[in-house]
PDB file of C-alpha atoms in Angstrom:
ATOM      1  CA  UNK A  27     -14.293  59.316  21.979  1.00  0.00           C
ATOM      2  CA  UNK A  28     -17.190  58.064  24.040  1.00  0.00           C
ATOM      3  CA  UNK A  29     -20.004  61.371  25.273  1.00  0.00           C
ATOM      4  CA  UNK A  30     -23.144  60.633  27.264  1.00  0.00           C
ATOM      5  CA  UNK A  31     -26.563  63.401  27.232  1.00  0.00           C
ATOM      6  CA  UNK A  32     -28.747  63.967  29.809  1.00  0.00           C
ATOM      7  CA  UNK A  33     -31.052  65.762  26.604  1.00  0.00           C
ATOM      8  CA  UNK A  34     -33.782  63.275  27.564  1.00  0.00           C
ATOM      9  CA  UNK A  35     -33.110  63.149  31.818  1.00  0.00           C
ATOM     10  CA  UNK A  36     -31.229  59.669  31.487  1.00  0.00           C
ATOM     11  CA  UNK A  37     -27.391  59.468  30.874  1.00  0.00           C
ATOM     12  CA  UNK A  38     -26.647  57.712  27.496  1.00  0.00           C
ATOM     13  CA  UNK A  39     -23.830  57.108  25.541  1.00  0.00           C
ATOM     14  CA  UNK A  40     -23.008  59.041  22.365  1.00  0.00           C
ATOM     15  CA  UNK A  41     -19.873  59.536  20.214  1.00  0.00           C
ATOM     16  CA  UNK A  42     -18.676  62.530  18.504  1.00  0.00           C
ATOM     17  CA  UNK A  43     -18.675  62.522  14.667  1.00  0.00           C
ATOM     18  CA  UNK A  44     -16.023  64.753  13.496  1.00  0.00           C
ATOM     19  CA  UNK A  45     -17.173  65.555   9.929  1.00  0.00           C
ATOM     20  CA  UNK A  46     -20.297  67.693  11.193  1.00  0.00           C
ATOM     21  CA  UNK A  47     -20.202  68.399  15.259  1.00  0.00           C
ATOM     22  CA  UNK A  48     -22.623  66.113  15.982  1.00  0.00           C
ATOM     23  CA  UNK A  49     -23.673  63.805  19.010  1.00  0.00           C
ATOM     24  CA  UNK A  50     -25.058  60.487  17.923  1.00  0.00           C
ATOM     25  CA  UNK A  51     -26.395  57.689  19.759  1.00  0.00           C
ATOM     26  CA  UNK A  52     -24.279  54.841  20.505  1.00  0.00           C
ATOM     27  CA  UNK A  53     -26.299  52.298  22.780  1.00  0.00           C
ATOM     28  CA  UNK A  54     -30.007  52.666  24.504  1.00  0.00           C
ATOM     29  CA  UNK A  55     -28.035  52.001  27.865  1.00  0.00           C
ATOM     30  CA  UNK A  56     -29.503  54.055  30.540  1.00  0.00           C
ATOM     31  CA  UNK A  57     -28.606  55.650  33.525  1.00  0.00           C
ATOM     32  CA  UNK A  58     -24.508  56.147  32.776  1.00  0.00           C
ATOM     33  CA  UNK A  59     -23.315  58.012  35.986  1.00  0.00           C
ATOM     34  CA  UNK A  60     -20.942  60.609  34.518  1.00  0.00           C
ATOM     35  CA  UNK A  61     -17.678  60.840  36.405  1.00  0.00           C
ATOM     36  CA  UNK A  62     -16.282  63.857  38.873  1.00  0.00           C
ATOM     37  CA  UNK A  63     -14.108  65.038  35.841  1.00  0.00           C
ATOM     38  CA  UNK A  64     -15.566  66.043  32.426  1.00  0.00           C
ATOM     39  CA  UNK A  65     -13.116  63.564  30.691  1.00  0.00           C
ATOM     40  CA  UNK A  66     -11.831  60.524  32.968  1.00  0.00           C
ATOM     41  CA  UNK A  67      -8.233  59.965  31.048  1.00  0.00           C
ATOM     42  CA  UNK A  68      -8.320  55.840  32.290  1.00  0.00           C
ATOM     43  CA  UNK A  69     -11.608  55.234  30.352  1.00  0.00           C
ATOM     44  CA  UNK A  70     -11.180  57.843  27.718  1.00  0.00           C
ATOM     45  CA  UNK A  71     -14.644  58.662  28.309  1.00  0.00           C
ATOM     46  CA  UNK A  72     -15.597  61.920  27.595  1.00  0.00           C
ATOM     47  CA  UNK A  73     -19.213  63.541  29.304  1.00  0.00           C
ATOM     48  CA  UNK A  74     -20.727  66.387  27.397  1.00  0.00           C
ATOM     49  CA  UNK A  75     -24.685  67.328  25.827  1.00  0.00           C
ATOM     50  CA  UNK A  76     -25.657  65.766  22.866  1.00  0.00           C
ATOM     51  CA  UNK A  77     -27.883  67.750  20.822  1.00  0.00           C
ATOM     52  CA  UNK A  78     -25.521  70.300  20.227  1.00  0.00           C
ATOM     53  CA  UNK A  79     -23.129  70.968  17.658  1.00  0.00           C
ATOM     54  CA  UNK A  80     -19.666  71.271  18.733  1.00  0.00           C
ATOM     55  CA  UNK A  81     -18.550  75.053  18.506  1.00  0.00           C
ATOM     56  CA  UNK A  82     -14.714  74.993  19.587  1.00  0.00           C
ATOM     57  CA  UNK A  83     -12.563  73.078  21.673  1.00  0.00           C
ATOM     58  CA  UNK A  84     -10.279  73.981  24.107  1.00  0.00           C
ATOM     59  CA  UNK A  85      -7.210  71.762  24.686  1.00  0.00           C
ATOM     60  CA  UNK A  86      -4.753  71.131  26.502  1.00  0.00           C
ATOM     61  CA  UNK A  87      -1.692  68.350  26.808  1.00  0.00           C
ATOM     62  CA  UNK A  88      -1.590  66.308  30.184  1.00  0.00           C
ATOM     63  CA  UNK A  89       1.620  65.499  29.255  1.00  0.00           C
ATOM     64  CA  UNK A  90       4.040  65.415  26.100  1.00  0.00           C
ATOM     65  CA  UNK A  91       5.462  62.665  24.771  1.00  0.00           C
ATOM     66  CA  UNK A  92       7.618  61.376  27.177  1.00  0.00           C
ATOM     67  CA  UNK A  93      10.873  61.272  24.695  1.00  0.00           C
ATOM     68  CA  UNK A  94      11.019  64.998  25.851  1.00  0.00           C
ATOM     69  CA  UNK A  95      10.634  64.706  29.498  1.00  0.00           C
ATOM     70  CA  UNK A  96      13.333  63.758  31.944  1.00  0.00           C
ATOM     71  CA  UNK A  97      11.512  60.768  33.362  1.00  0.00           C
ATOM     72  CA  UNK A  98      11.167  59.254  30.083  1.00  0.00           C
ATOM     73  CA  UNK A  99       7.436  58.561  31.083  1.00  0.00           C
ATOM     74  CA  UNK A 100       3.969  60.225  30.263  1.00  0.00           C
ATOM     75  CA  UNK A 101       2.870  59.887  33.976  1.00  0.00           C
ATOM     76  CA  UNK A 102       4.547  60.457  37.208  1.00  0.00           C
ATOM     77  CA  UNK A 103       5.105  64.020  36.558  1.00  0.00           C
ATOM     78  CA  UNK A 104       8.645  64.676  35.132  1.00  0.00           C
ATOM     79  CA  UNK A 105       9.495  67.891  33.534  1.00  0.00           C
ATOM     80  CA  UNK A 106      10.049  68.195  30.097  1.00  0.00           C
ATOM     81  CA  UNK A 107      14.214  68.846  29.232  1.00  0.00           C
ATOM     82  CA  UNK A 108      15.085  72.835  27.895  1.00  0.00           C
ATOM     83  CA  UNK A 109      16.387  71.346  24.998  1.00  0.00           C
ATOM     84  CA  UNK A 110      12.966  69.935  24.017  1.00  0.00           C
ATOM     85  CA  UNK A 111      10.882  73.328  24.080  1.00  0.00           C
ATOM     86  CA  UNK A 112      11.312  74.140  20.949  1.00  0.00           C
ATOM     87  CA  UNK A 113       9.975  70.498  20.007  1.00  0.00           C
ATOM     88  CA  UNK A 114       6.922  70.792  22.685  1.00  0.00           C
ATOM     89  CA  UNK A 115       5.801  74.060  20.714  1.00  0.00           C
ATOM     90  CA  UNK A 116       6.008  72.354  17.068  1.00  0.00           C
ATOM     91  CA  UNK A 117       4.245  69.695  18.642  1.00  0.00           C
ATOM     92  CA  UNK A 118       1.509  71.558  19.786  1.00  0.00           C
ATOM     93  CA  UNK A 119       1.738  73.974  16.657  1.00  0.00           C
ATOM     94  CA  UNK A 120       1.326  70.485  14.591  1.00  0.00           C
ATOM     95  CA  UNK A 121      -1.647  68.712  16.597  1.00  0.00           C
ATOM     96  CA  UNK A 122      -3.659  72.348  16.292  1.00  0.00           C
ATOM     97  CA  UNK A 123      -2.673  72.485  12.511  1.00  0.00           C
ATOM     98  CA  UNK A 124      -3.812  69.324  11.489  1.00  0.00           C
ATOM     99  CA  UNK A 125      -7.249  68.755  13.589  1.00  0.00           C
ATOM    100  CA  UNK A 126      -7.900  72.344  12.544  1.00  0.00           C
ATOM    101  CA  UNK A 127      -7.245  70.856   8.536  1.00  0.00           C
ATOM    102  CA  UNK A 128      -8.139  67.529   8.884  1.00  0.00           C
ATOM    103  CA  UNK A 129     -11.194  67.093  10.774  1.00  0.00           C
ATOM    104  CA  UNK A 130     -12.216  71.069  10.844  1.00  0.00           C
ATOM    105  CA  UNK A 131     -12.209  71.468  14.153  1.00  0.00           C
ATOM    106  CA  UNK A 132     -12.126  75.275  15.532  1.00  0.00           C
ATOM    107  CA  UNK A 133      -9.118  74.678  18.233  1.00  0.00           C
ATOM    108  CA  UNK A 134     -10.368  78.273  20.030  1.00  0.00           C
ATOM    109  CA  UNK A 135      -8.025  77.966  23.294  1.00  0.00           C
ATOM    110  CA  UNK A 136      -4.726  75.664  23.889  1.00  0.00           C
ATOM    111  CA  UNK A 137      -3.853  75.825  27.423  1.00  0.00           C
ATOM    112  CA  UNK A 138       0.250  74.584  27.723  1.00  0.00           C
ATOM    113  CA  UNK A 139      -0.161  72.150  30.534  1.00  0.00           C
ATOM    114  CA  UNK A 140      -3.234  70.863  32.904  1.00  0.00           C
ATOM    115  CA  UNK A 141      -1.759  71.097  36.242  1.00  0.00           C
ATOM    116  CA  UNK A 142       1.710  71.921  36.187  1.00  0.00           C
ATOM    117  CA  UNK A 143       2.005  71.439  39.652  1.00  0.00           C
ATOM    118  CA  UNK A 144       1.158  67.860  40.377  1.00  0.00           C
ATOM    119  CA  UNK A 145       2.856  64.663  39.605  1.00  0.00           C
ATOM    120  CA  UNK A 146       0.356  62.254  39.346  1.00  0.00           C
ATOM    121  CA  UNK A 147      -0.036  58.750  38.184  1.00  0.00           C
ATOM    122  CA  UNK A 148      -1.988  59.338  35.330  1.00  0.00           C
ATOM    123  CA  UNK A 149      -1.031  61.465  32.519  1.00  0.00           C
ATOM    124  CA  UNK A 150       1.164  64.168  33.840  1.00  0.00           C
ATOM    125  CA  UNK A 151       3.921  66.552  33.724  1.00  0.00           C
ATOM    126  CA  UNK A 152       5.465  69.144  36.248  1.00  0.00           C
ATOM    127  CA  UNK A 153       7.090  72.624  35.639  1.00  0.00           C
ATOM    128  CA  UNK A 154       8.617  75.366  38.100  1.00  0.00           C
ATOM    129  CA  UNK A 155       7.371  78.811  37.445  1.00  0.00           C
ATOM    130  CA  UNK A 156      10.586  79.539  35.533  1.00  0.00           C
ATOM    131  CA  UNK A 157       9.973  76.195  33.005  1.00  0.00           C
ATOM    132  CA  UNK A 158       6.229  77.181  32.156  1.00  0.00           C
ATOM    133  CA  UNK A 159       7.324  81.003  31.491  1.00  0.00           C
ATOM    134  CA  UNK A 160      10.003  79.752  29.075  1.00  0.00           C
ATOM    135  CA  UNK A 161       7.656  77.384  27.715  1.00  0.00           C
ATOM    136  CA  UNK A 162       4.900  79.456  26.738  1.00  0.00           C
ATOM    137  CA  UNK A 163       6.984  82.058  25.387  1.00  0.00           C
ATOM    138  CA  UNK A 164       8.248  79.523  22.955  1.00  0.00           C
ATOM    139  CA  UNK A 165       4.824  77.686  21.823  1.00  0.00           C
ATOM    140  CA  UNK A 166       2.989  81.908  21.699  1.00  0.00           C
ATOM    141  CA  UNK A 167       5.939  82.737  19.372  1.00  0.00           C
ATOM    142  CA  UNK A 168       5.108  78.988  17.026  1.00  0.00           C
ATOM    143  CA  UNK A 169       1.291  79.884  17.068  1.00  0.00           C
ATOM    144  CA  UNK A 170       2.336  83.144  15.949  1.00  0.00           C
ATOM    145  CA  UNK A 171       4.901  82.798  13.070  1.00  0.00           C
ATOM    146  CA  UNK A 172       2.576  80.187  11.888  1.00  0.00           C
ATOM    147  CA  UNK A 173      -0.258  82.381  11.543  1.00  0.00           C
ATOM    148  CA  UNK A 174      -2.462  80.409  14.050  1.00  0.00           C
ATOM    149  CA  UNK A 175      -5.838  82.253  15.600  1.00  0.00           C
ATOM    150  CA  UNK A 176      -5.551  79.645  18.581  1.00  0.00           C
ATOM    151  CA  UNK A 177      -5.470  81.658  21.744  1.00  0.00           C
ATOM    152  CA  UNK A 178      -2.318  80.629  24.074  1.00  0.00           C
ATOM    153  CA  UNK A 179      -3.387  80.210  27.938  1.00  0.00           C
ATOM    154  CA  UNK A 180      -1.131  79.362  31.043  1.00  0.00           C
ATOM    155  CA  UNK A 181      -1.250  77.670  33.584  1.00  0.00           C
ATOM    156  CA  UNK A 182      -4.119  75.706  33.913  1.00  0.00           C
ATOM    157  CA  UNK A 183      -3.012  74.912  37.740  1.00  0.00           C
ATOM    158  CA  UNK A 184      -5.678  73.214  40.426  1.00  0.00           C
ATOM    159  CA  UNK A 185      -6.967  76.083  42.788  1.00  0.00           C
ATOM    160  CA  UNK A 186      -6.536  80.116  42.437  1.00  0.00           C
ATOM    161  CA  UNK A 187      -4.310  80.201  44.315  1.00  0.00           C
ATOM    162  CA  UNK A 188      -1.774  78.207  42.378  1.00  0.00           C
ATOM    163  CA  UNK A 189      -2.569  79.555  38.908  1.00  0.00           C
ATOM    164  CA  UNK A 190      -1.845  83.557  41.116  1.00  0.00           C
ATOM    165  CA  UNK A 191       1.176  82.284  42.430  1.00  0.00           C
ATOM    166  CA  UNK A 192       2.406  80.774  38.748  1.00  0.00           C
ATOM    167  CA  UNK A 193       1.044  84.238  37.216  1.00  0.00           C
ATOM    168  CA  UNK A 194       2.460  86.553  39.778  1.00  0.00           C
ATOM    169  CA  UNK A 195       6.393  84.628  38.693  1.00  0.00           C
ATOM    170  CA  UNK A 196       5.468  85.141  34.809  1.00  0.00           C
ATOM    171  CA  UNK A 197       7.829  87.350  32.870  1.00  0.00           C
ATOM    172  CA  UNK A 198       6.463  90.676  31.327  1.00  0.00           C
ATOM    173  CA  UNK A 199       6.741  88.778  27.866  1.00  0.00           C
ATOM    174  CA  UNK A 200       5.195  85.719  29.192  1.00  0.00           C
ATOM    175  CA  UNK A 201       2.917  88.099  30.495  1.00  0.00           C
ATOM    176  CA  UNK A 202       1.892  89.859  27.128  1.00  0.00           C
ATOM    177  CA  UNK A 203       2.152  86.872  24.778  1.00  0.00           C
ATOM    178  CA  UNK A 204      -0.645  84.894  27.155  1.00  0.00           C
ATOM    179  CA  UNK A 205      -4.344  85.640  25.959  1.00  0.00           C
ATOM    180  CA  UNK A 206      -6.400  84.137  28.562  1.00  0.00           C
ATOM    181  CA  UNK A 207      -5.602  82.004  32.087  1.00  0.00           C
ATOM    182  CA  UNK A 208      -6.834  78.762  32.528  1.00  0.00           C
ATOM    183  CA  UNK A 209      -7.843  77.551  35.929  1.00  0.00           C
ATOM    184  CA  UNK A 210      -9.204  74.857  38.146  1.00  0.00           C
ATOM    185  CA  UNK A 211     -11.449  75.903  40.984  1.00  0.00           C
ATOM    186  CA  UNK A 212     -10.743  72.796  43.385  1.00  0.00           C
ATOM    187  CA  UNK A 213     -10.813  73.617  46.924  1.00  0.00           C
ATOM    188  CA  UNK A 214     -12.768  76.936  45.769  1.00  0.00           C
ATOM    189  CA  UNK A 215     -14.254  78.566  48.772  1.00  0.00           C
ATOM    190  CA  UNK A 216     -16.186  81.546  49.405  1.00  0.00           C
ATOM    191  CA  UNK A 217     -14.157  84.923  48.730  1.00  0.00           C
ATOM    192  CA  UNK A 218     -11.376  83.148  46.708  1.00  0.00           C
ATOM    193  CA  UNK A 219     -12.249  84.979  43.683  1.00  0.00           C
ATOM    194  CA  UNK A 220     -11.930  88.763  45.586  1.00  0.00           C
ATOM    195  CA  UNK A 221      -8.911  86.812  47.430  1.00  0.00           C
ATOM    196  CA  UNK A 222      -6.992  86.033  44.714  1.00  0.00           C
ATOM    197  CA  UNK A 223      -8.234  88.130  41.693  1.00  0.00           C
ATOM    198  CA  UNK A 224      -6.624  87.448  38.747  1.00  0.00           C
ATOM    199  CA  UNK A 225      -8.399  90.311  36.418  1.00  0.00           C
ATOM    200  CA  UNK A 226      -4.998  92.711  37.607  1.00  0.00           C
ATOM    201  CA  UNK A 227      -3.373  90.621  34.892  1.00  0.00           C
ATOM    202  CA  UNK A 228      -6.304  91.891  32.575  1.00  0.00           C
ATOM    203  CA  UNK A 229      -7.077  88.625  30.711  1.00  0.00           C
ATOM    204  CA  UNK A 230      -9.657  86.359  29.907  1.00  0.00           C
ATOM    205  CA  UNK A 231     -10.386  83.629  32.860  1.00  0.00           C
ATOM    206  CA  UNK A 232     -11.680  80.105  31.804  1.00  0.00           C
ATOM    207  CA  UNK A 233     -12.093  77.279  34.610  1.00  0.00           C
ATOM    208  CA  UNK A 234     -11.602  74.173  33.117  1.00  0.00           C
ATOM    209  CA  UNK A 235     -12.333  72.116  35.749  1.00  0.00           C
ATOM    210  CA  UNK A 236     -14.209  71.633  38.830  1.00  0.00           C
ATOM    211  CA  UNK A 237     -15.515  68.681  40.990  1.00  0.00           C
ATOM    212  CA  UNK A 238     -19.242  68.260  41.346  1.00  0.00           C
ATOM    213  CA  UNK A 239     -18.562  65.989  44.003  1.00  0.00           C
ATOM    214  CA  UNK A 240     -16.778  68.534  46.793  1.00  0.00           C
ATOM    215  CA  UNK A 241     -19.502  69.572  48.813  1.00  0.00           C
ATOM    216  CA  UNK A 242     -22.212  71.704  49.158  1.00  0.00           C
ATOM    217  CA  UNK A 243     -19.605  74.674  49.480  1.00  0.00           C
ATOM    218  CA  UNK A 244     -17.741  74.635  45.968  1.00  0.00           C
ATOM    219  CA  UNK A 245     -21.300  74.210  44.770  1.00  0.00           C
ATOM    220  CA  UNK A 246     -22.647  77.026  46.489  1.00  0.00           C
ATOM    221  CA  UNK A 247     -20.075  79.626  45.545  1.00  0.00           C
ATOM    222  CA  UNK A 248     -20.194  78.127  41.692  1.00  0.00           C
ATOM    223  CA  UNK A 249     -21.783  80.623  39.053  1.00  0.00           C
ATOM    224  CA  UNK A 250     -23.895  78.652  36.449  1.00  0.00           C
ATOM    225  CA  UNK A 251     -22.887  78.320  32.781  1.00  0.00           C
ATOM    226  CA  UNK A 252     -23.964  76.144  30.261  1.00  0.00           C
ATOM    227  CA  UNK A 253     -20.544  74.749  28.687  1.00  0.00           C
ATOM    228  CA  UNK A 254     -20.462  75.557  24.655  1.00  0.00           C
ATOM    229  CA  UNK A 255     -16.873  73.917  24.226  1.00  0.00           C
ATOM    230  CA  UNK A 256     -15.337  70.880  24.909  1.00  0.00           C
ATOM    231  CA  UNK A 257     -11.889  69.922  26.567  1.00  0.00           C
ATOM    232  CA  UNK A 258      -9.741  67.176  25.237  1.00  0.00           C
ATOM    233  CA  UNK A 259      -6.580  65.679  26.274  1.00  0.00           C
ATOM    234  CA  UNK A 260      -3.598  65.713  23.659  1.00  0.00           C
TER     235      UNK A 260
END
């Protein structure tokens, strides 16, 4: 997994070094202009501030393995098959479980499924609001017969207003087995977090994602936080 650090004011690549947390140097290349995404999925590149050590990750799968889905294919969307959900969530359950024990990684947050609205040709897969409330009722109950602190999030969609309209169709157990909402804030524009304020659902709210590159206007309505986790693609 490639990183690149502004620490010094020019981009450079790093790697991550799994034993301790740490950045280290790779090349003295300078200048490396950092993508629109934190993690580009074609280049497996990943963006982030060396110096630090890494804290927690938050993850979350862009698509399972596409023996589950009904396209038979990691991209292009598809939607995974009912009789696989109980695989998805030992999946997940297993990938948590053994970077947790193998490389001692603190797996903090697992959102169920980046963008569960769009089919796209990169690594993707689709649910209707009745597949991702079945879905994460099945991988909060794995995570919790297992014993697992990893907090369960849903549903990671691109703008507020798709992650209220997939919250507003969860079920009251989706509802209470969920510990935070993931969100992207594409499109974000002034007022959208009064307009569609998720804290009546009284959980945590993590944006994942954002583009740097939208304008002026997502920048100017943008609080600033310095990121202390990372996000990784399954």
């Amino acid at each position: 997994m490639l990183l690149a650090s502004n620490r010094t004011g020019e981009m450079q690549l790093y790697t991550f070094r799994f034993r301790d947390g740490q950045m280290v140097q790779l090349t003295e290349e300078q200048n490396v202009v950092p993508f629109s995404s934190v993690l580009d999925p074609v280049q497996h590149r990943v963006y982030y501030f060396a110096g630090r050590t890494l804290k927690c990750v938050a993850a979350v799968p862009w698509s399972p393995p596409a023996w589950m889905k009904d396209n038979g294919s990691a991209v292009k969307g598809g939607h995974v098959r009912p009789e696989h959900y109980d695989d998805l969530a030992l999946y997940l359950k297993t990938w948590v479980e053994r970077y947790t024990k193998e490389y001692g990684l603190n797996i903090r947050w697992l959102s169920i499924q980046n963008e569960p609205s769009n089919a796209t040709d990169y690594a993707s897969a689709v649910c209707s609001f009745q597949e991702l409330n079945e879905v994460a009722v099945r991988v909060a109950d794995a995570f919790e017969e297992a014993g697992l602190s990893t907090l369960i999030g849903a549903p990671e969609a691109t703008t507020l207003a798709t992650t209220m309209n997939f919250m507003n169709s969860m079920s009251r157990e989706a509802l209470e087995k969920l510990d935070y909402i993931p969100t992207h804030f594409y499109d974000l524009a002034p007022g959208d977090l009064e307009r569609y304020d998720l804290r009546k659902f009284s959980k945590p709210l993590l944006m994942t994602e954002v583009c740097d590159a939208c304008g002026t206007r997502q920048r100017a309505v943008m609080p600033s936080a310095a990121p202390s986790c990372i996000s990784v693609i399954l």
